[in-house]
C-alpha cells in the first residue's frame, strides 16, 4: 500500500491486487467496515485523525488494483463526536493508465500505447508480474481519472 497525504482532508491510497483480494466491493457493509479499520490504522500509525463526513472514490482496475481518493467534506451544520465517521462511497470501474514523458518500446501484445496531448499512455492488456509492473512504474506516473476519454480520443499505436 502506498498513500499520499495531500493535506489534512485529502488522502490518496494506492492498493495493488494482493492488497484488495479479500475486499468485496459489492457489499457496502464489508466495504464500510474495511474503511473504518483503515481509518483506525491511519490514526494509530500516522496520527491522522479521521472524523466527519468523507467522500470516498474507488477507482478499480483489473490489472493494477484500486486507487482510493478520500476527501473530507466540510459540513457546517453537523458536529461529529471523536472518531465518528460518515462516508459516501462511489466505485468507478476504470482502466488505469501509465503516463510516460517519452516513448519506451514495449511488447504490443501486453501493452497498448496511446499518444494524447504530447504524452504517451500505456494500458495493460493482460496481467503482468509485480516485477514488470514495478519497472513500468519507475518510468510512469499513474493516471486514473479521465482515462476513458484518453482511450477514446488518443491515437493508438
Short mmCIF file of C-alpha atoms in Angstrom, two decimals:
data_model
loop_
_atom_site.label_atom_id
_atom_site.label_comp_id
_atom_site.label_asym_id
_atom_site.label_seq_id
_atom_site.Cartn_x
_atom_site.Cartn_y
_atom_site.Cartn_z
CA UNK A 1 0.00 0.00 0.00
CA UNK A 2 1.21 3.45 -0.90
CA UNK A 3 -0.52 6.51 0.39
CA UNK A 4 -0.26 10.20 -0.41
CA UNK A 5 -1.22 12.68 2.26
CA UNK A 6 -2.22 15.72 0.19
CA UNK A 7 -3.46 17.74 3.15
CA UNK A 8 -5.47 17.21 6.35
CA UNK A 9 -8.67 16.44 4.48
CA UNK A 10 -7.40 14.77 1.33
CA UNK A 11 -5.74 11.32 1.04
CA UNK A 12 -4.99 9.03 -1.90
CA UNK A 13 -4.32 5.33 -1.38
CA UNK A 14 -2.79 3.01 -3.98
CA UNK A 15 -3.60 -0.65 -3.35
CA UNK A 16 -2.37 -3.45 -5.58
CA UNK A 17 -4.45 -6.54 -6.38
CA UNK A 18 -2.94 -8.50 -3.50
CA UNK A 19 -3.98 -5.80 -1.01
CA UNK A 20 -7.60 -5.82 -2.16
CA UNK A 21 -8.05 -9.53 -2.88
CA UNK A 22 -10.17 -10.08 0.25
CA UNK A 23 -12.35 -6.99 -0.14
CA UNK A 24 -15.84 -7.45 -1.57
CA UNK A 25 -16.55 -4.14 -3.29
CA UNK A 26 -20.16 -5.13 -3.91
CA UNK A 27 -21.02 -5.49 -0.20
CA UNK A 28 -21.40 -2.00 1.30
CA UNK A 29 -21.28 -3.21 4.91
CA UNK A 30 -17.97 -5.03 4.41
CA UNK A 31 -16.60 -2.04 2.49
CA UNK A 32 -17.59 0.43 5.24
CA UNK A 33 -16.05 -1.85 7.87
CA UNK A 34 -12.84 -2.00 5.82
CA UNK A 35 -12.65 1.80 5.76
CA UNK A 36 -13.35 2.09 9.47
CA UNK A 37 -10.44 -0.28 10.15
CA UNK A 38 -8.27 1.62 7.66
CA UNK A 39 -9.07 4.91 9.41
CA UNK A 40 -8.06 3.40 12.75
CA UNK A 41 -4.75 2.24 11.24
CA UNK A 42 -4.11 5.70 9.82
CA UNK A 43 -4.78 7.16 13.25
CA UNK A 44 -2.52 4.65 15.03
CA UNK A 45 0.41 4.62 12.60
CA UNK A 46 0.35 8.12 11.09
CA UNK A 47 -1.51 10.07 13.80
CA UNK A 48 -4.11 11.23 11.30
CA UNK A 49 -7.47 11.83 12.95
CA UNK A 50 -10.32 10.83 10.72
CA UNK A 51 -13.72 12.11 11.78
CA UNK A 52 -16.63 13.72 9.98
CA UNK A 53 -18.11 13.13 6.55
CA UNK A 54 -15.96 11.73 3.73
CA UNK A 55 -16.44 11.25 0.01
CA UNK A 56 -14.59 8.11 -0.99
CA UNK A 57 -14.00 7.42 -4.69
CA UNK A 58 -12.62 4.00 -5.54
CA UNK A 59 -11.08 3.52 -8.99
CA UNK A 60 -10.86 -0.21 -9.72
CA UNK A 61 -8.67 -1.69 -12.43
CA UNK A 62 -8.45 -5.37 -13.29
CA UNK A 63 -4.67 -5.43 -13.58
CA UNK A 64 -3.45 -2.84 -11.06
CA UNK A 65 -5.86 -2.96 -8.16
CA UNK A 66 -7.51 0.11 -6.64
CA UNK A 67 -6.80 3.78 -6.19
CA UNK A 68 -8.86 5.34 -3.43
CA UNK A 69 -9.41 9.06 -3.01
CA UNK A 70 -10.63 10.07 0.45
CA UNK A 71 -11.82 13.67 0.71
CA UNK A 72 -13.32 15.19 3.84
CA UNK A 73 -16.45 17.21 3.22
CA UNK A 74 -16.84 20.30 5.37
CA UNK A 75 -20.38 20.31 6.72
CA UNK A 76 -21.18 23.37 8.80
CA UNK A 77 -24.42 22.11 10.29
CA UNK A 78 -23.11 18.80 11.68
CA UNK A 79 -20.81 18.25 14.60
CA UNK A 80 -19.18 14.85 14.89
CA UNK A 81 -18.03 13.14 18.05
CA UNK A 82 -14.47 11.80 18.32
CA UNK A 83 -13.83 9.11 15.72
CA UNK A 84 -17.36 9.32 14.29
CA UNK A 85 -17.19 8.86 10.53
CA UNK A 86 -19.86 9.02 7.85
CA UNK A 87 -18.97 8.23 4.27
CA UNK A 88 -20.31 8.21 0.75
CA UNK A 89 -18.58 5.54 -1.30
CA UNK A 90 -18.55 5.66 -5.10
CA UNK A 91 -16.95 2.87 -7.13
CA UNK A 92 -15.60 3.51 -10.64
CA UNK A 93 -14.63 0.61 -12.92
CA UNK A 94 -11.99 2.34 -14.99
CA UNK A 95 -8.75 1.33 -16.65
CA UNK A 96 -5.63 2.73 -15.05
CA UNK A 97 -3.18 4.24 -17.49
CA UNK A 98 0.53 4.82 -17.02
CA UNK A 99 1.70 8.22 -18.24
CA UNK A 100 5.15 8.46 -19.84
CA UNK A 101 7.09 11.56 -20.79
CA UNK A 102 8.81 9.78 -23.69
CA UNK A 103 8.21 6.69 -25.78
CA UNK A 104 9.51 3.39 -24.47
CA UNK A 105 9.32 0.35 -26.78
CA UNK A 106 7.03 -2.21 -25.13
CA UNK A 107 5.57 -5.54 -26.21
CA UNK A 108 2.41 -4.70 -28.22
CA UNK A 109 0.82 -8.00 -27.16
CA UNK A 110 0.90 -6.95 -23.48
CA UNK A 111 0.67 -3.16 -23.65
CA UNK A 112 -1.43 -0.70 -25.63
CA UNK A 113 0.35 2.60 -26.36
CA UNK A 114 -1.71 5.80 -26.71
CA UNK A 115 -0.47 9.25 -27.78
CA UNK A 116 -2.53 12.05 -26.22
CA UNK A 117 -1.64 15.74 -25.64
CA UNK A 118 2.09 15.25 -26.20
CA UNK A 119 2.37 12.37 -23.75
CA UNK A 120 2.43 8.62 -24.04
CA UNK A 121 -0.01 6.50 -22.06
CA UNK A 122 0.27 2.77 -21.53
CA UNK A 123 -2.70 0.49 -20.92
CA UNK A 124 -2.21 -3.09 -19.83
CA UNK A 125 -3.87 -5.76 -21.95
CA UNK A 126 -3.17 -8.63 -19.53
CA UNK A 127 -1.74 -9.37 -16.11
CA UNK A 128 1.98 -8.77 -15.72
CA UNK A 129 4.33 -9.77 -12.94
CA UNK A 130 4.90 -7.49 -9.95
CA UNK A 131 8.48 -7.03 -11.17
CA UNK A 132 7.33 -5.87 -14.62
CA UNK A 133 4.78 -3.54 -13.05
CA UNK A 134 7.48 -2.13 -10.79
CA UNK A 135 9.71 -1.46 -13.80
CA UNK A 136 6.86 0.29 -15.58
CA UNK A 137 6.13 2.42 -12.51
CA UNK A 138 9.79 3.55 -12.44
CA UNK A 139 9.18 5.47 -15.66
CA UNK A 140 5.47 6.19 -15.44
CA UNK A 141 3.01 8.18 -13.42
CA UNK A 142 -0.30 6.50 -12.64
CA UNK A 143 -3.24 8.16 -14.38
CA UNK A 144 -6.71 7.07 -13.29
CA UNK A 145 -9.04 10.00 -13.88
CA UNK A 146 -10.41 10.66 -17.35
CA UNK A 147 -8.71 7.53 -18.68
CA UNK A 148 -11.80 6.60 -20.70
CA UNK A 149 -11.56 9.94 -22.52
CA UNK A 150 -7.88 9.39 -23.27
CA UNK A 151 -8.60 5.91 -24.62
CA UNK A 152 -11.39 7.22 -26.87
CA UNK A 153 -9.66 10.30 -28.24
CA UNK A 154 -5.98 9.39 -28.14
CA UNK A 155 -4.04 7.91 -31.05
CA UNK A 156 -3.41 4.17 -30.56
CA UNK A 157 -0.29 2.55 -31.94
#
